[in-house]
Amino acid sequence: MIRVENLVKKYDEFTALENISFKIDRNDVLLILGPNGSGKTTLLRCILGLLRFSGRITLGNIDITKDIKRVKRLIGYVPQSINFPRNMTAREILNLHDKLHEIEINEEELISSFGLGDVVDVPVGEYSGGMRQRLALCVAIAHDPEILIFDEPLANLDFEGRKIFLRLLNELRKREKTILISSHKIVDILLYIDKILMLSEGRQLYFGPLERLVDRLRSMRFYLRLNTSIDRLQLKSGRIITHNNQWLLVETHNIVETIGELIRKHVDIGSIYVEEPSLDELIGYLHGDNDHE
Ligand code: ADP
Ligand code: MG
């Protein structure tokens, strides 16, 4: 369990985090969502005990400022920008990590499961960004920590790395780990998420289960490519935002119903594209929400 109470983080006069409070359970996956500069990395670094702050952060019953050694053992961390020594190999890096954590693991097996078996003895300076990210995932889970912190994990991963990450996430969930993931975009991991914390300019816009946001997420926009041109059109099942001879942009809670309605109206649809609500839209929605409270 992670509990954050009245967390405030200032850099000189600048307040990077303002009164953040939330609590997640042992087997929760938390998505920290917010635009660049909203305070995600700062929050994660506070939880890791790397920054001084005011307020209180506890992991289970450990106050993180009181027992930083145990905190290090409890958490596996993949930072946003990964800086391994360029001349070391993956094997050497993992070996060093094992020594630091006083553990013994089968490096070869772990590295292979991340698709790096062929390059285990190659200096990481020669790795691509995606490969370094994958190695960072290995390092983070090597000591089998209870809590995993991934800072913008999907920003730098290549396609193969993405698949590996999602597989890992699924496995960690099954093993009831506590997982924190930050992202500056609405990402395709929403399916894996239990709770969401939205930050905007260091302030907590929303914390809670996904459900409250789902309405907004479900009323999705679709671009429909048309084979026939349409003139004037009204829909019962959705809202037409704009259209021309080839395209129709429609917002609907139920795309199946909307397509049925269009077909009944003799509109010939070629293809369908989804436009998710943007992060800005969601933030606007939440701001509006807060104004009413
Ligand atoms: P995010 O990870 O959401 O992009 P950050 O936590 O990195 O945001 O940064 C939040 C804010 O704090 C930004 O405005 C950033 O410029 C500022 N900031 C981050 N680190 C420092 C620092 N060491 N000194 C001063 N300001 C900082
Ligand atoms: Mg960041």
mmCIF file of C-alpha atoms and ligand atoms in Angstrom:
data_model
loop_
_atom_site.group_PDB
_atom_site.id
_atom_site.type_symbol
_atom_site.label_atom_id
_atom_site.label_comp_id
_atom_site.label_asym_id
_atom_site.label_seq_id
_atom_site.Cartn_x
_atom_site.Cartn_y
_atom_site.Cartn_z
ATOM 1 C CA MET A 1 0.000 0.000 0.000
ATOM 2 C CA ILE A 2 1.214 3.481 -0.815
ATOM 3 C CA ARG A 3 -0.157 6.498 0.998
ATOM 4 C CA VAL A 4 0.728 10.061 0.021
ATOM 5 C CA GLU A 5 -0.533 12.785 2.342
ATOM 6 C CA ASN A 6 -0.422 16.524 1.669
ATOM 7 C CA LEU A 7 2.671 16.270 -0.439
ATOM 8 C CA VAL A 8 4.178 19.617 -1.366
ATOM 9 C CA LYS A 9 7.370 19.923 -3.374
ATOM 10 C CA LYS A 10 9.010 23.259 -4.009
ATOM 11 C CA TYR A 11 12.052 24.074 -6.105
ATOM 12 C CA ASP A 12 13.186 27.420 -4.643
ATOM 13 C CA GLU A 13 10.114 29.608 -5.093
ATOM 14 C CA PHE A 14 8.513 27.342 -7.689
ATOM 15 C CA THR A 15 5.889 24.870 -6.444
ATOM 16 C CA ALA A 16 6.166 21.709 -8.522
ATOM 17 C CA LEU A 17 3.606 19.743 -6.468
ATOM 18 C CA GLU A 18 0.772 21.233 -4.475
ATOM 19 C CA ASN A 19 -0.982 19.233 -1.814
ATOM 20 C CA ILE A 20 -1.093 15.814 -3.436
ATOM 21 C CA SER A 21 -2.957 13.127 -1.446
ATOM 22 C CA PHE A 22 -3.937 9.640 -2.514
ATOM 23 C CA LYS A 23 -3.801 6.043 -1.411
ATOM 24 C CA ILE A 24 -3.418 2.893 -3.460
ATOM 25 C CA ASP A 25 -3.633 -0.734 -2.433
ATOM 26 C CA ARG A 26 -1.083 -3.481 -2.768
ATOM 27 C CA ASN A 27 -2.324 -4.900 -6.061
ATOM 28 C CA ASP A 28 -3.288 -1.600 -7.713
ATOM 29 C CA VAL A 29 -1.959 -0.302 -10.986
ATOM 30 C CA LEU A 30 -1.916 3.492 -10.877
ATOM 31 C CA LEU A 31 -1.624 5.621 -13.986
ATOM 32 C CA ILE A 32 -0.252 9.103 -13.348
ATOM 33 C CA LEU A 33 -1.470 11.153 -16.259
ATOM 34 C CA GLY A 34 -0.589 14.754 -17.027
ATOM 35 C CA PRO A 35 1.030 16.972 -19.640
ATOM 36 C CA ASN A 36 4.760 17.637 -19.691
ATOM 37 C CA GLY A 37 5.811 19.667 -16.680
ATOM 38 C CA SER A 38 2.758 18.701 -14.598
ATOM 39 C CA GLY A 39 4.911 17.086 -11.885
ATOM 40 C CA LYS A 40 4.828 13.356 -12.671
ATOM 41 C CA THR A 41 8.563 12.732 -12.450
ATOM 42 C CA THR A 42 8.818 14.935 -9.349
ATOM 43 C CA LEU A 43 6.087 12.897 -7.634
ATOM 44 C CA LEU A 44 7.745 9.592 -8.513
ATOM 45 C CA ARG A 45 11.137 10.844 -7.316
ATOM 46 C CA CYS A 46 9.554 11.893 -4.005
ATOM 47 C CA ILE A 47 8.098 8.397 -3.567
ATOM 48 C CA LEU A 48 11.536 6.950 -4.324
ATOM 49 C CA GLY A 49 12.996 9.044 -1.531
ATOM 50 C CA LEU A 50 15.263 10.921 -3.944
ATOM 51 C CA LEU A 51 13.874 14.394 -3.187
ATOM 52 C CA ARG A 52 13.105 16.335 -0.025
ATOM 53 C CA PHE A 53 9.474 17.331 0.361
ATOM 54 C CA SER A 54 6.919 18.289 2.947
ATOM 55 C CA GLY A 55 3.999 16.016 3.755
ATOM 56 C CA ARG A 56 4.113 12.293 4.331
ATOM 57 C CA ILE A 57 4.694 9.262 2.149
ATOM 58 C CA THR A 58 4.345 5.758 3.549
ATOM 59 C CA LEU A 59 4.879 2.382 1.900
ATOM 60 C CA GLY A 60 2.938 -0.120 3.982
ATOM 61 C CA ASN A 61 3.920 1.053 7.446
ATOM 62 C CA ILE A 62 7.295 2.495 6.466
ATOM 63 C CA ASP A 63 7.711 6.248 6.448
ATOM 64 C CA ILE A 64 10.016 6.644 3.450
ATOM 65 C CA THR A 65 12.087 9.405 5.046
ATOM 66 C CA LYS A 66 12.866 7.116 7.992
ATOM 67 C CA ASP A 67 14.110 3.969 6.263
ATOM 68 C CA ILE A 68 15.476 4.755 2.824
ATOM 69 C CA LYS A 69 17.387 1.448 2.653
ATOM 70 C CA ARG A 70 14.205 -0.589 2.897
ATOM 71 C CA VAL A 71 12.501 1.704 0.397
ATOM 72 C CA LYS A 72 15.274 0.928 -2.113
ATOM 73 C CA ARG A 73 14.720 -2.780 -1.660
ATOM 74 C CA LEU A 74 10.938 -2.466 -1.982
ATOM 75 C CA ILE A 75 10.944 -0.501 -5.229
ATOM 76 C CA GLY A 76 12.048 -1.233 -8.773
ATOM 77 C CA TYR A 77 12.400 1.917 -10.849
ATOM 78 C CA VAL A 78 12.712 2.665 -14.540
ATOM 79 C CA PRO A 79 13.520 6.364 -14.940
ATOM 80 C CA GLN A 80 12.373 8.518 -17.812
ATOM 81 C CA SER A 81 15.881 8.920 -19.186
ATOM 82 C CA ILE A 82 18.144 5.958 -18.772
ATOM 83 C CA ASN A 83 21.877 6.450 -18.357
ATOM 84 C CA PHE A 84 23.836 3.241 -18.117
ATOM 85 C CA PRO A 85 27.641 3.462 -18.289
ATOM 86 C CA ARG A 86 28.234 3.091 -22.028
ATOM 87 C CA ASN A 87 31.212 0.766 -21.775
ATOM 88 C CA MET A 88 29.517 -1.816 -19.559
ATOM 89 C CA THR A 89 27.677 -4.841 -20.931
ATOM 90 C CA ALA A 90 24.167 -5.875 -19.895
ATOM 91 C CA ARG A 91 25.624 -8.818 -17.995
ATOM 92 C CA GLU A 92 28.008 -6.559 -16.067
ATOM 93 C CA ILE A 93 25.257 -4.084 -15.240
ATOM 94 C CA LEU A 94 22.976 -6.810 -13.901
ATOM 95 C CA ASN A 95 25.860 -8.371 -11.962
ATOM 96 C CA LEU A 96 26.564 -5.070 -10.288
ATOM 97 C CA HIS A 97 22.886 -4.641 -9.488
ATOM 98 C CA ASP A 98 22.818 -8.122 -7.907
ATOM 99 C CA LYS A 99 25.799 -7.287 -5.719
ATOM 100 C CA LEU A 100 24.198 -4.037 -4.570
ATOM 101 C CA HIS A 101 20.999 -5.819 -3.642
ATOM 102 C CA GLU A 102 22.795 -8.911 -2.338
ATOM 103 C CA ILE A 103 20.840 -11.231 -4.602
ATOM 104 C CA GLU A 104 21.752 -13.956 -7.051
ATOM 105 C CA ILE A 105 19.770 -14.276 -10.230
ATOM 106 C CA ASN A 106 20.162 -15.982 -13.557
ATOM 107 C CA GLU A 107 21.085 -12.930 -15.656
ATOM 108 C CA GLU A 108 21.160 -14.853 -18.893
ATOM 109 C CA GLU A 109 17.589 -16.074 -18.456
ATOM 110 C CA LEU A 110 16.240 -12.698 -17.385
ATOM 111 C CA ILE A 111 17.930 -10.858 -20.232
ATOM 112 C CA SER A 112 16.786 -13.422 -22.790
ATOM 113 C CA SER A 113 13.179 -13.039 -21.657
ATOM 114 C CA PHE A 114 13.502 -9.390 -22.678
ATOM 115 C CA GLY A 115 14.819 -10.280 -26.114
ATOM 116 C CA LEU A 116 18.389 -9.210 -25.367
ATOM 117 C CA GLY A 117 19.965 -12.670 -25.267
ATOM 118 C CA ASP A 118 22.157 -12.012 -28.303
ATOM 119 C CA VAL A 119 23.624 -8.787 -26.965
ATOM 120 C CA VAL A 120 24.191 -9.706 -23.331
ATOM 121 C CA ASP A 121 27.959 -9.212 -23.725
ATOM 122 C CA VAL A 122 27.793 -6.121 -25.935
ATOM 123 C CA PRO A 123 28.542 -2.716 -24.330
ATOM 124 C CA VAL A 124 25.261 -0.867 -23.845
ATOM 125 C CA GLY A 125 26.719 2.171 -25.603
ATOM 126 C CA GLU A 126 25.976 0.234 -28.779
ATOM 127 C CA TYR A 127 22.341 -0.413 -27.827
ATOM 128 C CA SER A 128 19.416 1.416 -29.393
ATOM 129 C CA GLY A 129 17.150 3.495 -27.133
ATOM 130 C CA GLY A 130 14.551 0.719 -27.141
ATOM 131 C CA MET A 131 17.131 -1.879 -26.125
ATOM 132 C CA ARG A 132 18.365 0.290 -23.252
ATOM 133 C CA GLN A 133 14.777 0.687 -22.093
ATOM 134 C CA ARG A 134 14.311 -3.068 -22.123
ATOM 135 C CA LEU A 135 17.505 -3.558 -20.134
ATOM 136 C CA ALA A 136 16.206 -0.977 -17.656
ATOM 137 C CA LEU A 137 13.066 -3.106 -17.223
ATOM 138 C CA CYS A 138 15.306 -6.120 -16.450
ATOM 139 C CA VAL A 139 17.221 -4.165 -13.839
ATOM 140 C CA ALA A 140 14.025 -2.875 -12.245
ATOM 141 C CA ILE A 141 12.520 -6.317 -11.681
ATOM 142 C CA ALA A 142 15.721 -8.282 -10.970
ATOM 143 C CA HIS A 143 15.430 -8.041 -7.169
ATOM 144 C CA ASP A 144 11.707 -8.923 -7.331
ATOM 145 C CA PRO A 145 10.484 -5.703 -5.682
ATOM 146 C CA GLU A 146 6.957 -5.267 -4.337
ATOM 147 C CA ILE A 147 6.513 -1.888 -5.995
ATOM 148 C CA LEU A 148 7.341 -1.021 -9.600
ATOM 149 C CA ILE A 149 7.693 2.537 -10.820
ATOM 150 C CA PHE A 150 7.821 3.176 -14.558
ATOM 151 C CA ASP A 151 8.323 6.798 -15.607
ATOM 152 C CA GLU A 152 6.980 7.283 -19.153
ATOM 153 C CA PRO A 153 7.731 3.703 -20.123
ATOM 154 C CA LEU A 154 5.928 3.858 -23.438
ATOM 155 C CA ALA A 155 7.591 7.028 -24.691
ATOM 156 C CA ASN A 156 10.851 5.419 -25.787
ATOM 157 C CA LEU A 157 9.964 1.817 -26.427
ATOM 158 C CA ASP A 158 10.087 0.363 -29.902
ATOM 159 C CA PHE A 159 7.260 -1.850 -31.117
ATOM 160 C CA GLU A 160 8.835 -5.063 -29.838
ATOM 161 C CA GLY A 161 9.662 -3.399 -26.515
ATOM 162 C CA ARG A 162 6.065 -2.292 -26.146
ATOM 163 C CA LYS A 163 4.833 -5.835 -26.488
ATOM 164 C CA ILE A 164 7.397 -6.987 -23.931
ATOM 165 C CA PHE A 165 6.356 -4.210 -21.555
ATOM 166 C CA LEU A 166 2.656 -5.057 -21.781
ATOM 167 C CA ARG A 167 3.405 -8.731 -21.209
ATOM 168 C CA LEU A 168 5.526 -7.826 -18.181
ATOM 169 C CA LEU A 169 2.806 -5.545 -16.849
ATOM 170 C CA ASN A 170 0.266 -8.333 -17.080
ATOM 171 C CA GLU A 171 2.558 -10.737 -15.272
ATOM 172 C CA LEU A 172 3.370 -8.243 -12.516
ATOM 173 C CA ARG A 173 -0.353 -7.645 -12.026
ATOM 174 C CA LYS A 174 -0.977 -11.337 -11.617
ATOM 175 C CA ARG A 175 1.708 -11.405 -8.949
ATOM 176 C CA GLU A 176 -0.135 -8.618 -7.093
ATOM 177 C CA LYS A 177 2.629 -6.046 -7.334
ATOM 178 C CA THR A 178 1.906 -2.386 -6.794
ATOM 179 C CA ILE A 179 2.599 -0.555 -10.051
ATOM 180 C CA LEU A 180 2.927 3.155 -10.822
ATOM 181 C CA ILE A 181 3.112 4.259 -14.443
ATOM 182 C CA SER A 182 3.368 7.823 -15.653
ATOM 183 C CA SER A 183 2.354 9.075 -19.050
ATOM 184 C CA HIS A 184 1.820 12.403 -20.807
ATOM 185 C CA LYS A 185 -0.612 10.814 -23.262
ATOM 186 C CA ILE A 186 -3.762 8.785 -22.986
ATOM 187 C CA VAL A 187 -2.162 5.499 -23.687
ATOM 188 C CA ASP A 188 -3.275 2.108 -24.804
ATOM 189 C CA ILE A 189 -2.689 0.654 -21.343
ATOM 190 C CA LEU A 190 -5.994 1.878 -19.934
ATOM 191 C CA LEU A 191 -7.126 -1.747 -19.916
ATOM 192 C CA TYR A 192 -4.463 -2.570 -17.376
ATOM 193 C CA ILE A 193 -5.158 0.332 -15.023
ATOM 194 C CA ASP A 194 -7.083 0.294 -11.725
ATOM 195 C CA LYS A 195 -6.731 3.891 -10.633
ATOM 196 C CA ILE A 196 -5.770 7.136 -12.195
ATOM 197 C CA LEU A 197 -4.168 10.279 -10.808
ATOM 198 C CA MET A 198 -4.394 13.299 -13.065
ATOM 199 C CA LEU A 199 -1.975 16.147 -12.587
ATOM 200 C CA SER A 200 -2.026 19.575 -14.138
ATOM 201 C CA GLU A 201 0.564 22.191 -13.206
ATOM 202 C CA GLY A 202 1.414 20.338 -10.018
ATOM 203 C CA ARG A 203 -2.167 20.116 -8.848
ATOM 204 C CA GLN A 204 -4.231 17.000 -8.381
ATOM 205 C CA LEU A 205 -7.141 17.191 -10.809
ATOM 206 C CA TYR A 206 -8.525 13.756 -10.198
ATOM 207 C CA PHE A 207 -7.740 10.666 -8.235
ATOM 208 C CA GLY A 208 -9.861 7.559 -8.257
ATOM 209 C CA PRO A 209 -10.960 4.593 -10.267
ATOM 210 C CA LEU A 210 -11.195 4.877 -14.007
ATOM 211 C CA GLU A 211 -14.977 4.586 -13.971
ATOM 212 C CA ARG A 212 -15.725 8.250 -13.480
ATOM 213 C CA LEU A 213 -13.698 9.092 -16.532
ATOM 214 C CA VAL A 214 -15.085 6.272 -18.590
ATOM 215 C CA ASP A 215 -18.147 8.173 -19.695
ATOM 216 C CA ARG A 216 -15.919 10.767 -21.214
ATOM 217 C CA LEU A 217 -13.688 8.114 -22.705
ATOM 218 C CA ARG A 218 -16.605 6.162 -24.095
ATOM 219 C CA SER A 219 -18.181 9.098 -25.845
ATOM 220 C CA MET A 220 -15.582 8.762 -28.495
ATOM 221 C CA ARG A 221 -15.178 10.486 -31.769
ATOM 222 C CA PHE A 222 -15.019 8.530 -34.963
ATOM 223 C CA TYR A 223 -13.967 9.574 -38.407
ATOM 224 C CA LEU A 224 -15.986 7.772 -41.029
ATOM 225 C CA ARG A 225 -14.767 7.700 -44.584
ATOM 226 C CA LEU A 226 -17.749 7.878 -46.920
ATOM 227 C CA ASN A 227 -18.323 6.379 -50.335
ATOM 228 C CA THR A 228 -21.364 8.536 -50.940
ATOM 229 C CA SER A 229 -21.577 12.226 -50.351
ATOM 230 C CA ILE A 230 -24.144 13.406 -47.843
ATOM 231 C CA ASP A 231 -26.044 16.605 -47.653
ATOM 232 C CA ARG A 232 -27.907 17.356 -44.466
ATOM 233 C CA LEU A 233 -28.012 14.729 -41.794
ATOM 234 C CA GLN A 234 -29.235 14.391 -38.214
ATOM 235 C CA LEU A 235 -28.514 11.476 -35.950
ATOM 236 C CA LYS A 236 -30.377 10.187 -32.910
ATOM 237 C CA SER A 237 -27.541 8.031 -31.640
ATOM 238 C CA GLY A 238 -24.753 10.557 -31.848
ATOM 239 C CA ARG A 239 -23.659 14.055 -32.684
ATOM 240 C CA ILE A 240 -22.249 15.040 -36.038
ATOM 241 C CA ILE A 241 -19.415 17.450 -35.486
ATOM 242 C CA THR A 242 -18.480 18.125 -39.057
ATOM 243 C CA HIS A 243 -18.583 16.539 -42.478
ATOM 244 C CA ASN A 244 -17.618 17.043 -46.079
ATOM 245 C CA ASN A 245 -18.029 14.894 -49.183
ATOM 246 C CA GLN A 246 -15.612 12.271 -48.020
ATOM 247 C CA TRP A 247 -15.525 12.428 -44.249
ATOM 248 C CA LEU A 248 -17.899 12.487 -41.361
ATOM 249 C CA LEU A 249 -16.716 13.227 -37.818
ATOM 250 C CA VAL A 250 -19.214 11.928 -35.302
ATOM 251 C CA GLU A 251 -19.240 11.749 -31.507
ATOM 252 C CA THR A 252 -21.144 8.819 -30.071
ATOM 253 C CA HIS A 253 -21.462 6.562 -27.043
ATOM 254 C CA ASN A 254 -22.359 3.656 -29.258
ATOM 255 C CA ILE A 255 -20.661 3.420 -32.620
ATOM 256 C CA VAL A 256 -22.535 0.245 -33.573
ATOM 257 C CA GLU A 257 -25.867 1.956 -33.169
ATOM 258 C CA THR A 258 -24.633 5.012 -35.042
ATOM 259 C CA ILE A 259 -23.441 2.939 -37.979
ATOM 260 C CA GLY A 260 -26.792 1.122 -38.070
ATOM 261 C CA GLU A 261 -28.548 4.457 -38.186
ATOM 262 C CA LEU A 262 -26.303 5.725 -40.982
ATOM 263 C CA ILE A 263 -26.872 2.578 -43.025
ATOM 264 C CA ARG A 264 -30.637 2.972 -42.604
ATOM 265 C CA LYS A 265 -30.164 6.481 -43.939
ATOM 266 C CA HIS A 266 -28.358 5.013 -46.989
ATOM 267 C CA VAL A 267 -24.956 6.394 -46.105
ATOM 268 C CA ASP A 268 -22.273 4.147 -47.565
ATOM 269 C CA ILE A 269 -19.390 3.904 -45.120
ATOM 270 C CA GLY A 270 -15.928 2.984 -46.382
ATOM 271 C CA SER A 271 -13.828 2.860 -43.228
ATOM 272 C CA ILE A 272 -13.862 3.938 -39.612
ATOM 273 C CA TYR A 273 -11.133 5.598 -37.545
ATOM 274 C CA VAL A 274 -11.225 6.285 -33.832
ATOM 275 C CA GLU A 275 -10.177 9.591 -32.393
ATOM 276 C CA GLU A 276 -9.679 9.263 -28.650
ATOM 277 C CA PRO A 277 -10.413 12.279 -26.519
ATOM 278 C CA SER A 278 -7.206 14.234 -26.137
ATOM 279 C CA LEU A 279 -5.576 14.823 -22.784
ATOM 280 C CA ASP A 280 -6.446 18.513 -23.084
ATOM 281 C CA GLU A 281 -10.104 17.643 -23.516
ATOM 282 C CA LEU A 282 -10.033 15.398 -20.473
ATOM 283 C CA ILE A 283 -8.344 18.073 -18.372
ATOM 284 C CA GLY A 284 -10.935 20.594 -19.534
ATOM 285 C CA TYR A 285 -13.653 18.153 -18.587
ATOM 286 C CA LEU A 286 -12.198 17.604 -15.123
ATOM 287 C CA HIS A 287 -11.700 21.313 -14.543
ATOM 288 C CA GLY A 288 -15.353 21.839 -15.454
ATOM 289 C CA ASP A 289 -16.228 19.034 -13.087
ATOM 290 C CA ASN A 290 -14.343 20.603 -10.205
ATOM 291 C CA ASP A 291 -15.969 23.982 -10.764
ATOM 292 C CA HIS A 292 -19.345 22.490 -9.952
ATOM 293 C CA GLU A 293 -18.222 20.917 -6.695
HETATM 294 P P1 ADP B 1 6.657 15.903 -15.709
HETATM 295 O O1 ADP B 1 7.431 14.684 -15.322
HETATM 296 O O2 ADP B 1 5.187 15.785 -15.472
HETATM 297 O O3 ADP B 1 6.959 16.328 -17.111
HETATM 298 P P2 ADP B 1 8.387 17.225 -13.803
HETATM 299 O O4 ADP B 1 8.079 16.570 -12.510
HETATM 300 O O5 ADP B 1 9.631 16.803 -14.502
HETATM 301 O O6 ADP B 1 7.125 17.106 -14.772
HETATM 302 O O7 ADP B 1 8.482 18.798 -13.583
HETATM 303 C C1 ADP B 1 7.475 19.553 -12.938
HETATM 304 C C2 ADP B 1 7.891 20.986 -12.883
HETATM 305 O O8 ADP B 1 9.000 21.151 -11.999
HETATM 306 C C3 ADP B 1 8.327 21.534 -14.224
HETATM 307 O O9 ADP B 1 7.809 22.835 -14.361
HETATM 308 C C4 ADP B 1 9.836 21.548 -14.133
HETATM 309 O O10 ADP B 1 10.379 22.579 -14.916
HETATM 310 C C5 ADP B 1 10.077 21.768 -12.660
HETATM 311 N N1 ADP B 1 11.332 21.155 -12.202
HETATM 312 C C6 ADP B 1 11.642 19.831 -12.300
HETATM 313 N N2 ADP B 1 12.855 19.602 -11.772
HETATM 314 C C7 ADP B 1 13.322 20.778 -11.317
HETATM 315 C C8 ADP B 1 14.530 21.205 -10.645
HETATM 316 N N3 ADP B 1 15.506 20.333 -10.333
HETATM 317 N N4 ADP B 1 14.653 22.523 -10.328
HETATM 318 C C9 ADP B 1 13.670 23.383 -10.623
HETATM 319 N N5 ADP B 1 12.529 23.067 -11.238
HETATM 320 C C10 ADP B 1 12.349 21.792 -11.585
HETATM 321 MG MG MG B 2 8.567 13.434 -16.450
#
